Coordinates of C-alpha atoms and ligand atoms in Angstrom, one line a residue:
M17 CA 17.7 -11.1 23.4
E18 CA 19.5 -13.3 20.9
R19 CA 17.6 -14.0 17.7
V20 CA 18.1 -17.5 16.4
K21 CA 16.9 -18.6 13.0
K22 CA 14.6 -21.6 13.4
Y23 CA 13.6 -22.4 9.8
D24 CA 15.2 -22.4 6.4
K25 CA 12.3 -20.5 5.1
T26 CA 9.1 -19.1 6.5
L27 CA 6.0 -20.5 4.7
L28 CA 3.9 -18.0 2.9
I29 CA 0.2 -19.1 3.0
D30 CA -2.3 -17.6 0.6
S31 CA -5.5 -16.3 2.2
S32 CA -7.6 -18.5 -0.1
D33 CA -5.7 -21.6 1.1
S34 CA -8.2 -22.9 3.7
K35 CA -6.1 -26.0 4.4
G36 CA -3.0 -23.9 4.8
I37 CA -4.8 -21.6 7.3
K38 CA -6.0 -24.6 9.3
D39 CA -2.4 -26.0 9.3
C40 CA -1.2 -22.7 10.6
A41 CA -3.8 -22.8 13.4
R42 CA -2.8 -26.3 14.3
H43 CA 0.9 -25.3 14.5
L44 CA 0.0 -22.2 16.6
V45 CA -1.9 -24.4 19.1
N46 CA 1.2 -26.7 19.2
G47 CA 3.4 -23.8 20.3
E48 CA 4.6 -22.2 17.0
V49 CA 4.5 -18.6 16.0
I50 CA 2.4 -17.5 12.9
G51 CA 2.2 -14.2 11.1
F52 CA -1.3 -13.1 10.2
P53 CA -3.1 -10.1 8.6
T54 CA -5.5 -7.8 10.5
E55 CA -7.3 -4.6 9.4
T56 CA -4.7 -2.6 11.3
V57 CA -1.3 -4.2 10.8
Y58 CA 0.1 -7.7 10.6
G59 CA 0.4 -9.6 13.9
L60 CA 2.8 -12.3 15.1
G61 CA 0.5 -14.8 16.9
C62 CA 1.0 -17.5 19.5
D63 CA -1.1 -19.3 22.1
A64 CA -1.6 -16.6 24.8
R65 CA -1.9 -19.4 27.5
N66 CA 1.4 -20.9 26.7
G67 CA 4.3 -19.0 28.2
E68 CA 7.0 -20.8 26.2
A69 CA 5.3 -19.9 22.9
V70 CA 5.0 -16.3 24.0
K71 CA 8.8 -16.3 24.7
K72 CA 9.3 -17.3 21.1
V73 CA 7.4 -14.2 19.9
F74 CA 9.5 -11.9 22.1
E75 CA 12.6 -13.6 20.7
A76 CA 11.6 -13.4 17.0
K77 CA 10.8 -9.7 17.5
G78 CA 13.8 -8.9 19.6
R79 CA 11.3 -7.2 21.9
P80 CA 11.8 -6.4 25.6
A81 CA 9.8 -8.9 27.7
D82 CA 8.3 -6.1 29.9
N83 CA 6.0 -5.0 27.1
P84 CA 2.7 -6.9 27.2
L85 CA 1.0 -8.5 24.2
I86 CA -2.6 -8.0 23.0
C87 CA -4.9 -11.1 23.0
H88 CA -6.8 -11.7 19.8
I89 CA -10.1 -13.6 19.6
G90 CA -12.3 -14.8 16.7
D91 CA -15.5 -14.9 18.7
K92 CA -16.9 -12.4 21.3
D93 CA -17.9 -15.4 23.5
Q94 CA -14.2 -16.0 24.2
I95 CA -13.9 -12.7 26.2
K96 CA -15.5 -14.1 29.3
D97 CA -12.9 -16.9 29.4
I98 CA -9.8 -14.6 29.2
V99 CA -10.8 -11.7 31.6
S100 CA -11.9 -11.8 35.2
E101 CA -14.2 -8.8 34.9
I102 CA -16.0 -7.0 32.2
T103 CA -16.9 -3.5 33.5
P104 CA -20.0 -1.8 32.1
L105 CA -17.7 0.6 30.3
A106 CA -15.8 -2.2 28.7
Q107 CA -19.0 -3.9 27.6
R108 CA -20.2 -0.6 26.0
L109 CA -17.0 -0.3 23.9
I110 CA -17.1 -4.0 23.0
D111 CA -20.7 -3.7 21.8
A112 CA -19.9 -0.6 19.8
F113 CA -16.5 -1.3 18.2
M114 CA -15.8 -5.0 18.2
P115 CA -14.9 -6.5 15.8
G116 CA -12.7 -3.6 14.7
P117 CA -9.5 -1.6 15.3
I118 CA -9.8 -1.3 19.1
T119 CA -8.1 -3.1 22.0
V120 CA -10.0 -3.0 25.3
V121 CA -7.8 -3.5 28.5
M122 CA -9.6 -5.5 31.2
K123 CA -8.6 -7.5 34.3
K124 CA -7.1 -10.7 33.2
A125 CA -8.2 -14.3 33.9
A126 CA -5.7 -16.9 35.2
C127 CA -5.5 -18.8 31.9
I128 CA -3.6 -16.0 30.2
S129 CA 0.1 -16.5 30.9
D130 CA 2.1 -13.9 32.8
E131 CA 4.5 -13.8 29.8
T132 CA 1.6 -12.5 27.6
T133 CA 0.8 -9.6 30.0
A134 CA 4.4 -9.0 31.1
G135 CA 3.3 -9.6 34.7
L136 CA 0.4 -7.1 34.6
D137 CA -3.0 -8.1 36.1
T138 CA -4.7 -6.7 33.0
V139 CA -5.0 -7.9 29.4
G140 CA -5.7 -6.1 26.2
V141 CA -8.5 -7.9 24.2
R142 CA -9.0 -7.3 20.5
M143 CA -11.3 -8.9 17.9
P144 CA -10.1 -8.0 14.4
S145 CA -12.7 -7.3 11.7
N146 CA -10.4 -8.6 8.9
P147 CA -12.1 -11.7 7.5
V148 CA -8.8 -13.7 7.0
A149 CA -7.8 -12.9 10.6
N150 CA -11.3 -13.9 11.7
K151 CA -11.1 -17.3 9.9
F152 CA -7.6 -18.0 11.3
L153 CA -8.5 -17.0 14.9
K154 CA -11.7 -19.1 14.8
A155 CA -9.6 -22.0 13.6
C156 CA -7.1 -21.5 16.4
G157 CA -9.9 -21.5 19.0
V158 CA -7.5 -20.3 21.7
P159 CA -6.7 -16.7 22.6
V160 CA -3.9 -15.5 20.4
A161 CA -1.3 -13.2 21.8
A162 CA 0.1 -11.1 19.0
P163 CA 2.2 -8.0 18.8
S164 CA 2.8 -6.3 15.4
A165 CA 4.9 -8.5 13.2
N166 CA 7.9 -6.2 12.9
L167 CA 11.3 -6.4 14.4
S168 CA 11.2 -4.4 17.6
G169 CA 11.6 -0.7 16.8
R170 CA 10.9 -1.0 13.1
P171 CA 7.8 0.3 11.3
S172 CA 4.9 -2.2 11.7
P173 CA 4.2 -4.3 8.7
T174 CA 1.0 -3.8 6.7
G175 CA 1.8 -6.4 4.0
A176 CA 3.0 -10.0 4.1
R177 CA 6.3 -9.1 2.3
S178 CA 7.2 -6.7 5.1
V179 CA 6.6 -9.5 7.6
L180 CA 9.0 -11.7 5.7
E181 CA 11.5 -9.0 5.4
D182 CA 11.8 -8.9 9.2
M183 CA 10.9 -12.5 10.1
D184 CA 11.9 -14.9 7.3
G185 CA 13.3 -18.0 9.0
Y186 CA 12.3 -16.9 12.5
I187 CA 8.7 -18.0 12.4
Y188 CA 6.9 -21.0 11.0
A189 CA 4.5 -19.2 8.5
V190 CA 2.8 -16.0 7.5
I191 CA -0.7 -15.8 6.1
D192 CA -0.9 -13.3 3.2
G193 CA -4.1 -11.3 3.5
G194 CA -3.0 -8.4 1.3
D195 CA -2.8 -4.8 2.3
S196 CA -4.0 -3.9 5.8
E197 CA -7.0 -1.6 5.6
F198 CA -6.1 1.0 8.2
G199 CA -2.3 0.8 8.4
L200 CA -2.0 2.0 12.0
E201 CA -2.4 -0.2 15.0
S202 CA -5.6 -0.4 17.1
T203 CA -6.7 2.2 19.6
V204 CA -5.8 0.8 23.1
V205 CA -8.3 1.8 25.8
D206 CA -8.0 1.0 29.4
C207 CA -11.5 0.2 30.7
T208 CA -10.7 -1.1 34.1
G209 CA -12.1 2.0 35.8
T210 CA -15.1 4.2 35.1
T211 CA -13.4 6.5 32.7
P212 CA -11.9 5.2 29.5
V213 CA -8.2 6.0 29.2
I214 CA -6.8 6.0 25.6
L215 CA -3.4 4.5 26.0
R216 CA -2.7 4.5 22.3
P217 CA -4.7 6.5 19.7
G218 CA -5.9 4.7 16.6
A219 CA -8.6 4.5 14.0
V220 CA -11.3 4.4 16.6
T221 CA -11.0 8.1 17.7
K222 CA -11.7 9.8 21.0
A223 CA -14.8 11.3 19.4
D224 CA -16.0 7.8 18.4
I225 CA -15.6 6.6 21.9
D226 CA -17.2 9.7 23.5
S227 CA -20.2 9.2 21.2
V228 CA -21.1 5.9 22.9
L229 CA -20.5 7.0 26.5
K230 CA -23.4 7.9 28.6
G231 CA -22.0 11.2 29.6
G232 CA -18.3 11.8 30.4
E233 CA -15.4 11.7 28.1
A234 CA -12.4 9.5 27.3
V235 CA -9.1 10.8 28.5
M236 CA -5.8 10.6 26.7
S237 CA -3.1 8.9 28.7
G238 CA -0.8 11.5 30.2
S239 CA 3.0 11.5 30.1
L240 CA 4.6 8.5 31.7
A241 CA 5.7 8.9 35.3
D242 CA 9.1 7.3 35.6
K243 CA 8.5 5.3 38.7
E244 CA 5.1 3.9 37.9
T245 CA 4.6 0.9 35.7
P246 CA 3.4 2.7 32.6
K247 CA -0.2 2.0 31.6
A248 CA 0.8 1.0 28.1
P249 CA 4.3 -0.1 28.7
G250 CA 5.0 -0.2 25.0
M251 CA 4.7 3.5 24.7
K252 CA 8.1 4.2 26.3
Y253 CA 10.1 2.4 23.7
R254 CA 11.3 3.8 20.4
H255 CA 9.0 2.7 17.7
Y256 CA 8.3 2.6 14.0
A257 CA 11.7 4.0 13.2
P258 CA 13.2 3.6 9.7
Y259 CA 17.0 3.7 9.4
A260 CA 16.7 7.2 7.9
Q261 CA 16.1 10.2 10.1
V262 CA 12.5 11.4 10.0
E263 CA 11.4 15.0 10.1
I264 CA 7.8 16.2 10.2
M265 CA 6.8 19.0 7.8
K266 CA 4.0 21.0 9.4
M267 CA 0.8 21.7 7.5
P268 CA 0.3 25.5 7.5
E269 CA -2.2 26.7 10.0
G270 CA -5.8 26.7 8.9
T271 CA -5.5 24.0 6.3
K272 CA -8.5 21.8 6.6
I273 CA -8.1 18.1 6.8
E274 CA -10.2 15.9 4.7
G275 CA -13.1 14.2 6.5
D276 CA -12.0 15.7 9.8
D277 CA -15.3 16.9 10.9
A278 CA -18.5 15.0 11.2
M279 CA -19.7 16.5 8.0
G280 CA -16.9 15.0 6.0
S281 CA -15.5 18.3 4.9
D282 CA -13.4 18.0 1.8
G283 CA -10.4 20.1 2.8
K284 CA -9.6 23.2 0.7
I285 CA -7.2 21.8 -1.8
S286 CA -8.5 18.3 -2.0
G287 CA -10.0 19.1 -5.4
A288 CA -6.5 19.2 -6.8
T289 CA -5.3 16.1 -8.5
C290 CA -1.8 15.0 -9.1
T291 CA -0.4 15.9 -12.5
V292 CA 1.4 19.1 -13.5
E293 CA -1.4 19.8 -16.0
D294 CA -4.0 19.6 -13.2
L295 CA -1.9 22.1 -11.2
K296 CA -2.5 24.7 -13.9
K297 CA -6.2 24.5 -13.3
L298 CA -6.0 25.5 -9.6
S299 CA -7.5 28.8 -8.6
D300 CA -5.1 31.5 -7.3
D301 CA -6.2 30.7 -3.7
E302 CA -5.7 27.0 -4.1
A303 CA -2.3 27.6 -5.7
K304 CA -1.2 29.9 -2.9
E305 CA -2.2 27.3 -0.3
L306 CA -0.3 24.6 -2.2
V307 CA 2.8 26.7 -2.3
N308 CA 2.5 27.1 1.5
I309 CA 2.4 23.4 2.0
V310 CA 5.2 22.5 -0.4
S311 CA 7.6 25.2 0.6
P312 CA 8.7 23.6 3.9
F313 CA 9.7 20.5 2.0
I314 CA 11.7 22.5 -0.5
L315 CA 13.3 24.9 2.0
R316 CA 14.3 22.0 4.3
S317 CA 15.7 20.0 1.3
R318 CA 17.8 22.8 0.2
E319 CA 19.1 23.3 3.7
I320 CA 20.0 19.7 4.0
L321 CA 21.8 19.7 0.6
S322 CA 23.8 22.8 1.3
S323 CA 25.3 21.1 4.3
N324 CA 25.6 17.6 2.7
P325 CA 25.7 17.6 -1.1
F326 CA 25.5 13.8 -1.1
A327 CA 22.3 13.7 0.9
R328 CA 19.4 11.6 -0.4
I329 CA 16.1 12.9 0.7
G330 CA 12.8 10.9 0.9
L331 CA 9.5 12.7 0.8
Y332 CA 6.4 11.1 2.3
C333 CA 3.9 13.5 0.8
G334 CA 0.7 14.1 -1.2
S335 CA 0.4 14.0 -5.0
E336 CA 0.1 17.8 -5.3
I337 CA 3.5 18.2 -3.7
K338 CA 5.1 15.7 -6.1
A339 CA 3.4 17.6 -9.0
M340 CA 4.8 20.9 -7.7
Y341 CA 8.3 19.4 -7.7
D342 CA 7.8 18.1 -11.3
K343 CA 6.6 21.5 -12.3
M344 CA 9.6 23.3 -10.8
N345 CA 11.9 20.8 -12.6
D346 CA 14.9 21.7 -10.4
K347 CA 17.5 19.2 -11.6
I348 CA 19.6 19.1 -8.4
L349 CA 16.6 18.8 -6.1
S350 CA 15.0 16.1 -8.2
A351 CA 18.2 14.1 -8.4
H352 CA 18.4 14.0 -4.6
T353 CA 14.7 13.4 -3.9
E354 CA 12.8 10.1 -3.7
F355 CA 9.0 10.3 -3.4
C356 CA 6.5 8.1 -1.7
V357 CA 3.1 9.6 -2.5
Y358 CA 0.3 8.4 -0.3
G359 CA -2.7 10.1 -2.1
K360 CA -4.1 13.6 -2.0
T361 CA -2.1 15.9 0.4
V362 CA -5.0 16.5 2.8
D363 CA -6.1 12.9 3.0
V364 CA -5.1 11.8 6.5
S365 CA -6.5 8.3 6.1
A366 CA -4.5 7.7 3.0
A367 CA -1.4 9.0 4.8
S368 CA -2.1 6.7 7.8
H369 CA -2.8 3.7 5.5
G370 CA 0.5 4.2 3.7
L371 CA 2.8 5.4 6.5
F372 CA 4.6 2.3 7.7
E373 CA 5.1 0.8 4.2
G374 CA 6.1 4.3 3.0
L375 CA 8.8 4.5 5.7
R376 CA 10.1 1.1 4.7
Y377 CA 10.0 1.9 1.0
L378 CA 12.0 5.1 1.5
D379 CA 14.5 3.1 3.6
V380 CA 15.0 0.7 0.7
Q381 CA 15.7 3.8 -1.5
E382 CA 18.6 4.5 0.9
V383 CA 17.6 8.0 1.8
D384 CA 19.3 9.7 4.6
V385 CA 16.4 11.8 5.7
I386 CA 12.7 11.4 5.3
L387 CA 10.5 14.6 5.3
A388 CA 7.0 13.5 6.1
Q389 CA 3.7 15.4 5.8
G390 CA 2.4 16.4 9.2
F391 CA -1.3 17.0 10.1
D392 CA -3.0 19.2 12.7
G393 CA -6.3 18.5 14.4
E394 CA -8.3 15.8 15.9
G395 CA -9.6 12.5 14.7
L396 CA -7.3 10.1 12.8
S397 CA -4.6 12.9 12.7
V398 CA -3.9 12.2 16.4
A399 CA -3.0 8.5 15.7
Y400 CA -1.0 9.4 12.6
M401 CA 1.0 12.1 14.4
N402 CA 1.5 9.8 17.3
R403 CA 3.2 7.2 15.1
L404 CA 5.1 9.8 13.0
S405 CA 6.4 11.6 16.1
K406 CA 7.7 8.3 17.5
A407 CA 9.4 7.5 14.2
S408 CA 11.1 10.9 14.2
G409 CA 11.7 11.0 17.9
K410 CA 15.3 10.1 17.8
K411 CA 18.8 10.7 16.9
E412 CA 21.4 13.2 16.5
E413 CA 21.2 16.0 14.0
L414 CA 22.3 15.1 10.5
T415 CA 25.9 16.3 10.6
P416 CA 27.5 17.1 7.2
G417 CA 29.9 14.5 6.2
M418 CA 29.0 12.2 9.0
P419 CA 28.3 8.6 7.9
K420 CA 24.8 7.5 8.7
P421 CA 24.4 5.0 11.5
A422 CA 25.1 1.5 10.3
R423 CA 22.1 -0.6 9.5
P424 CA 21.7 -3.7 11.6
S425 CA 22.6 -6.7 9.5
R426 CA 19.5 -8.2 8.0
T427 CA 19.2 -11.6 6.7
P428 CA 18.8 -11.5 2.9
L429 CA 15.7 -12.9 1.5
P430 CA 16.2 -15.7 -0.9
L431 CA 15.4 -14.7 -4.4
D432 CA 12.8 -17.4 -4.7
A433 CA 10.8 -15.5 -2.1
F434 CA 9.9 -13.1 -4.9
K435 CA 7.0 -13.5 -7.2
D436 CA 9.2 -12.6 -10.2
T437 CA 12.8 -11.7 -10.8
F438 CA 14.5 -9.9 -13.6
T439 CA 18.2 -9.4 -14.4
A440 CA 20.1 -6.1 -14.9
S441 CA 23.7 -5.6 -15.7
V442 CA 26.3 -2.8 -15.7
L443 CA 29.4 -2.8 -18.0
F444 CA 32.6 -1.0 -17.1
V445 CA 34.7 0.1 -20.1
D446 CA 38.2 1.4 -20.6
D447 CA 40.8 0.9 -23.3
N448 CA 42.7 -2.3 -22.6
N449 CA 40.5 -4.1 -20.1
T450 CA 43.5 -5.3 -18.1
S451 CA 43.5 -2.8 -15.3
L452 CA 41.0 0.0 -14.4
S453 CA 37.9 -1.6 -15.9
C454 CA 38.8 -4.9 -14.2
C455 CA 39.3 -3.1 -11.0
L456 CA 35.9 -1.5 -11.2
E457 CA 34.2 -4.9 -12.2
S458 CA 35.8 -6.7 -9.3
L459 CA 35.0 -4.0 -6.7
M460 CA 31.5 -3.6 -8.0
R461 CA 31.0 -7.3 -7.7
R462 CA 32.0 -7.2 -4.0
M463 CA 29.6 -4.3 -3.3
L464 CA 26.8 -6.1 -5.1
E465 CA 27.4 -9.2 -3.1
K466 CA 27.6 -7.3 0.2
N467 CA 24.3 -5.5 -0.4
E468 CA 22.2 -8.3 -2.0
P469 CA 19.4 -9.1 -2.6
Y470 CA 17.7 -6.4 -4.6
T471 CA 14.1 -5.8 -5.5
S472 CA 12.7 -3.8 -8.3
N473 CA 12.4 -0.2 -7.3
R474 CA 8.9 -0.2 -8.7
E475 CA 7.5 -3.5 -7.5
S476 CA 8.7 -4.6 -4.1
D477 CA 7.7 -8.2 -4.7
T478 CA 9.9 -8.5 -7.8
G479 CA 13.5 -9.5 -7.2
V480 CA 16.5 -8.3 -9.3
E481 CA 19.6 -10.2 -10.0
I482 CA 22.4 -7.7 -10.8
Y483 CA 25.5 -8.6 -12.9
C484 CA 28.5 -6.6 -13.8
E485 CA 31.2 -7.1 -16.4
S486 CA 33.9 -5.2 -18.2
A487 CA 35.4 -4.7 -21.7
G488 CA 38.0 -2.6 -23.4
L489 CA 37.6 -0.3 -26.5
T490 CA 41.0 -1.4 -27.9
A491 CA 41.5 -4.5 -25.9
M492 CA 42.9 -7.8 -27.3
D493 CA 40.9 -10.8 -26.3
G494 CA 42.3 -13.1 -23.6
M495 CA 45.1 -11.0 -22.1
D496 CA 45.9 -11.5 -18.4
P497 CA 45.1 -8.6 -16.1
D498 CA 47.8 -6.3 -14.8
S499 CA 49.4 -8.2 -11.8
Q500 CA 50.1 -4.9 -9.9
M501 CA 46.4 -4.0 -10.2
D502 CA 45.5 -7.5 -9.1
K503 CA 47.6 -7.0 -6.0
A504 CA 46.1 -3.6 -5.3
V505 CA 42.5 -4.7 -5.7
K506 CA 43.2 -7.8 -3.5
E507 CA 44.5 -5.5 -0.8
I508 CA 41.3 -3.5 -0.8
S509 CA 38.6 -6.2 -1.1
G510 CA 40.4 -9.4 -0.4
I511 CA 39.8 -10.7 -3.9
G512 CA 41.9 -9.6 -6.9
I513 CA 41.2 -9.4 -10.7
N514 CA 43.1 -12.6 -11.6
S515 CA 40.0 -14.4 -13.0
I516 CA 39.1 -11.6 -15.4
E517 CA 40.3 -12.0 -19.0
S518 CA 40.4 -9.0 -21.3
R519 CA 38.0 -8.7 -24.2
R520 CA 37.2 -6.2 -26.9
A521 CA 33.9 -4.3 -26.4
N522 CA 31.4 -4.9 -29.2
P523 CA 27.7 -4.2 -30.0
A524 CA 26.6 -7.6 -28.6
I525 CA 28.2 -6.8 -25.3
Y526 CA 26.6 -3.3 -25.2
D527 CA 23.3 -4.9 -26.0
C528 CA 23.2 -7.2 -23.0
N529 CA 24.1 -4.4 -20.5
D530 CA 21.6 -1.9 -19.2
L531 CA 24.2 0.7 -18.1
I532 CA 27.6 1.3 -19.6
L533 CA 30.1 3.3 -17.6
T534 CA 33.5 4.3 -19.0
V535 CA 36.5 5.3 -17.0
R536 CA 37.2 8.5 -19.0
D537 CA 34.9 11.0 -20.8
E538 CA 36.4 10.4 -24.2
Q539 CA 35.6 6.7 -24.0
A540 CA 31.9 7.3 -23.5
F541 CA 32.0 9.9 -26.2
S542 CA 33.5 7.5 -28.7
I543 CA 30.9 4.8 -27.9
I544 CA 28.1 7.3 -28.4
K545 CA 29.5 8.5 -31.6
A546 CA 29.7 5.0 -33.0
F547 CA 26.4 3.8 -31.6
P548 CA 24.1 6.9 -31.1
E549 CA 21.1 4.6 -30.6
I550 CA 22.4 3.5 -27.2
K551 CA 23.4 7.0 -25.9
E552 CA 20.8 6.9 -23.1
K553 CA 22.7 4.2 -21.3
V554 CA 26.3 5.3 -21.8
F555 CA 28.1 7.6 -19.4
S556 CA 31.6 8.2 -18.1
L557 CA 31.9 8.0 -14.3
S558 CA 32.0 11.8 -14.3
T559 CA 29.0 12.4 -16.5
F560 CA 27.0 9.7 -14.6
A561 CA 27.8 11.5 -11.3
A562 CA 26.8 14.9 -12.9
A563 CA 23.6 13.4 -14.4
N564 CA 22.6 12.4 -10.8
G565 CA 23.2 15.8 -9.4
L566 CA 26.4 14.9 -7.7
V567 CA 28.5 18.0 -8.1
M568 CA 31.5 17.8 -6.0
K569 CA 33.8 20.7 -5.3
D570 CA 37.4 20.7 -4.0
S571 CA 38.5 23.0 -1.2
S572 CA 39.1 25.9 -3.6
G573 CA 35.5 25.5 -4.8
K574 CA 36.5 24.0 -8.2
V575 CA 34.1 21.3 -9.6
M576 CA 35.9 18.0 -9.3
S577 CA 35.6 15.5 -12.1
I578 CA 36.4 11.8 -11.8
S579 CA 39.7 11.6 -13.6
V580 CA 41.7 8.5 -13.1
P581 CA 45.2 8.5 -14.4
D582 CA 46.5 5.2 -15.8
P583 CA 49.0 3.8 -13.3
T584 CA 50.6 1.4 -15.8
G585 CA 54.3 1.3 -15.4
E586 CA 54.2 3.2 -12.1
N587 CA 55.1 1.8 -8.7
F588 CA 52.7 -0.3 -6.5
E589 CA 51.8 2.7 -4.4
T590 CA 50.4 4.4 -7.4
Y591 CA 48.3 1.4 -8.3
L592 CA 47.0 1.2 -4.8
H593 CA 46.2 4.9 -4.8
T594 CA 44.3 4.5 -8.1
A595 CA 42.4 1.4 -6.9
K596 CA 41.4 3.2 -3.7
A597 CA 40.2 6.2 -5.6
L598 CA 38.0 4.0 -7.9
N599 CA 36.7 2.3 -4.8
A600 CA 35.7 5.6 -3.2
W601 CA 34.0 6.8 -6.3
L602 CA 32.2 3.5 -6.7
E603 CA 30.9 3.7 -3.2
I604 CA 29.4 7.1 -3.9
L605 CA 27.9 6.0 -7.2
F606 CA 26.7 2.6 -6.0
P607 CA 23.1 3.6 -5.0
Y608 CA 22.7 5.6 -8.2
I609 CA 23.9 2.7 -10.3
I610 CA 21.5 0.3 -8.5
K611 CA 18.7 2.8 -9.1
E612 CA 19.6 3.3 -12.8
L613 CA 19.3 -0.4 -13.2
G614 CA 15.7 -0.3 -11.8
A615 CA 16.6 -1.9 -8.6
A616 CA 16.7 -1.1 -4.9
R617 CA 18.4 -2.7 -1.8
I618 CA 16.1 -4.5 0.6
Ligands
TXA19 O1 -3.6 -3.3 15.9 C1 -3.0 -3.8 16.8 O2 -3.2 -3.6 18.0 C2 -1.9 -4.8 16.4 C3 -2.5 -6.0 15.7 C4 -1.5 -7.1 15.4 O3 -3.6 -6.4 16.4 N1 -1.1 -5.2 17.5 C5 -0.2 -4.4 18.1 O4 0.5 -5.0 19.2 O5 0.0 -3.3 17.8 P1 1.8 -4.4 19.8 O6 2.2 -5.4 20.8 O7 2.7 -4.0 18.8 O8 1.3 -3.2 20.7 C6 0.4 -3.4 21.8 C7 0.4 -2.1 22.7 C8 1.7 -1.9 23.4 O9 1.9 -0.5 23.4 C9 1.4 -2.4 24.8 O10 2.2 -1.8 25.7 C10 -0.1 -2.1 25.0 O11 -0.6 -2.3 23.7 N2 -0.7 -3.1 25.9 C11 -0.9 -4.4 25.7 N3 -1.4 -5.0 26.8 C12 -1.6 -4.0 27.7 C13 -2.1 -4.0 29.0 N4 -2.6 -5.1 29.6 N5 -2.2 -2.8 29.6 C14 -1.7 -1.7 29.0 N6 -1.2 -1.7 27.8 C15 -1.1 -2.8 27.1
MG20 MG1 4.1 -2.8 17.6

C-alpha cells in the first residue's frame, strides 16, 4: 500500500496539555489518526466505527488490511456497545485485568466497521491503564481502533520519538506520554468459547489468567493451519524486525529468572551489579555462572568477526555482561561492539521493557548483527521470547563480504523535531589543500547529506548537525583546486571540488573541529608534535582505522594501511583511481567518524 505524506509535520502534544489532548480527540472523531501512549506500547488510533479512518491507519503503517485492529475504550461501560456477547469467561477476565495490558476477543457488534476487524465477526477489546491513554480515550468517547504505532514489521514504539521516527508527516498528532511501562504489547485472549485461548502472550501471563479461572486452564494458540483464517491474523506476519539480523543468546540451563516464581525469587546472579569493581566482589560460583552467560556472546562475536572483519555487533544484554567485556578489555572486540544494557542480566521485566527501543537504538548504531539475551521459563519470559523470536525469525545467514540489505528509505526528521541540537565537525588535512583533502571534504559532504539527520549517540532526542572542512599544512590561501581532481570527484559523486578554496591549517581551525583526519601518517604526526594538547582528536586515515579495530589484510595476509599516492601530474585515470580509493575508504570509515563525533544516524 502506497504511503502518502499528509502533513508537513506531525504535532507533538505534551501529556500535560489538556487542551491539546482534547483537540486530538476532536480530530480523531472527525476521521484523523492520532498516536497515543499506553502502558504496553504506543498506539495509532482512529474511530473504530469509521471504515475510511481505519483505512488511513493501515495506510500510515503500511500494514496488510487482513490484520484486524484492537478496539480501545476509556470506560468499561463502552464494552456492551461494541460487542454482541460477553461470555462469562470474558466477563471474568474483564473484571480481573481491565484496565491493564490485556485484550479480550469477543463477538463484535454491528457498529464496529469491518475494516477494523478485517472482516472477522470478533473484536479485540482493550482498556489501557495508562492515565494519559485513559484521559484521551475518555475525551474521544468512541471506540478507538489502534494498532501499535510502528511501520509494519518494525519494532513497536515505546516512546513518542519512535512514533515520530516512523510516522512524522503521516498522522495528525502524537501525544507524548513518556516511556511505556511494560514495553511489550498486550496479552490477546480469545474468550468467545469456554476455554481462554492465548493468541499473543504478554504481561498478563498464563498463570495470571489461570488463577482467576474457576477450574480449567488457558491454552496457548497452536501453530497456524495454513488454510484456516488464523485466530490472531497478525501472528503470521514478520514483526518487530530491526534492519540488523537478530540472534538469541541462550541463558545456560538452570539459571533462575528474577521474579519468575510466585515467591519473587531473586535469580542467582542478580546480586551482581554493573561495574568492573563490583565483578571482583562476586563469589566463585557467581563468577562461574556469569562466565557461562557471557561466553556465548563472546564466542559468537569472534565467529562473526573472523568471517567479516568489518562487522559491527550490537549486544542487547545485562549490565554484568557489559562489565565482563570492560574487564576483558579486548580492543578488537570492543571496537566492534555496541551495547544496549537493559538492566541486570536476569531481570526479564527490564529486558522486556527495553526490548523494542533497544532494537531501534542498535539499528541507529548501524550494527550488522544484534546478539540478544534469551530467557527460559514461564511468565513474562514467554512474551519476551515470543517477540524476540519474531524479530530474529528471518533472513539469510550473514555472508562474509555480503552487503547488508538496503534499508528502506526513511523520511528524515526535521532538526527542529529535536529538543536540542549540537554541532560537530571533521577536518581533512593534507599538504596543499588543492586535491586530496578537497576530495575527502567533498565526498564526505555528500555522504553526510545522504545519511542525515543525525542524533546524539547518547541522547536520542538531541539532534546533531555535522560539518566537514579541509585545510593544508603548507597550503597557500585562496588557490583553486586541481581541475583534474575536480573532474574525478564529479565523476564519482556528481559534484566536484570547484567551490573549495585552499587555506593553510592553523590552531583556530583545529580548535573548531572535533576530529582531524590527515591523509598521510606523517601529517598527523607533525600536527601532534606542534600541538600535543590536541593529540586526542588527530589521526591519519590509517591510524583512525586502526584505533577502531579495523585491521585489513591483503590476499597475502599483510596488514594494509591507507596510503594514497599523490596523483599530481599523472593522467586522469590516476586521479580517478585515487578519488575512488578515497571514496571507498571513506565509506568504510564513515560510521566510525560519525560515532567519534558523538552522533548516530537515525
Ligand atoms: O498492547 C497492545 O495491544 C497495543 C496497544 C497499542 O494497545 N496494540 C497492538 O495492536 O499491539 P496490533 O494491531 O499491533 O496487534 C494486535 C494483535 C494482532 O496480532 C491481531 O492479529 C490480533 O491482535 N487481533 C486483533 N483483533 C483480533 C481478533 N478479532 N481476533 C483475533 N486476533 C485479533
Ligand atoms: Mg503491532
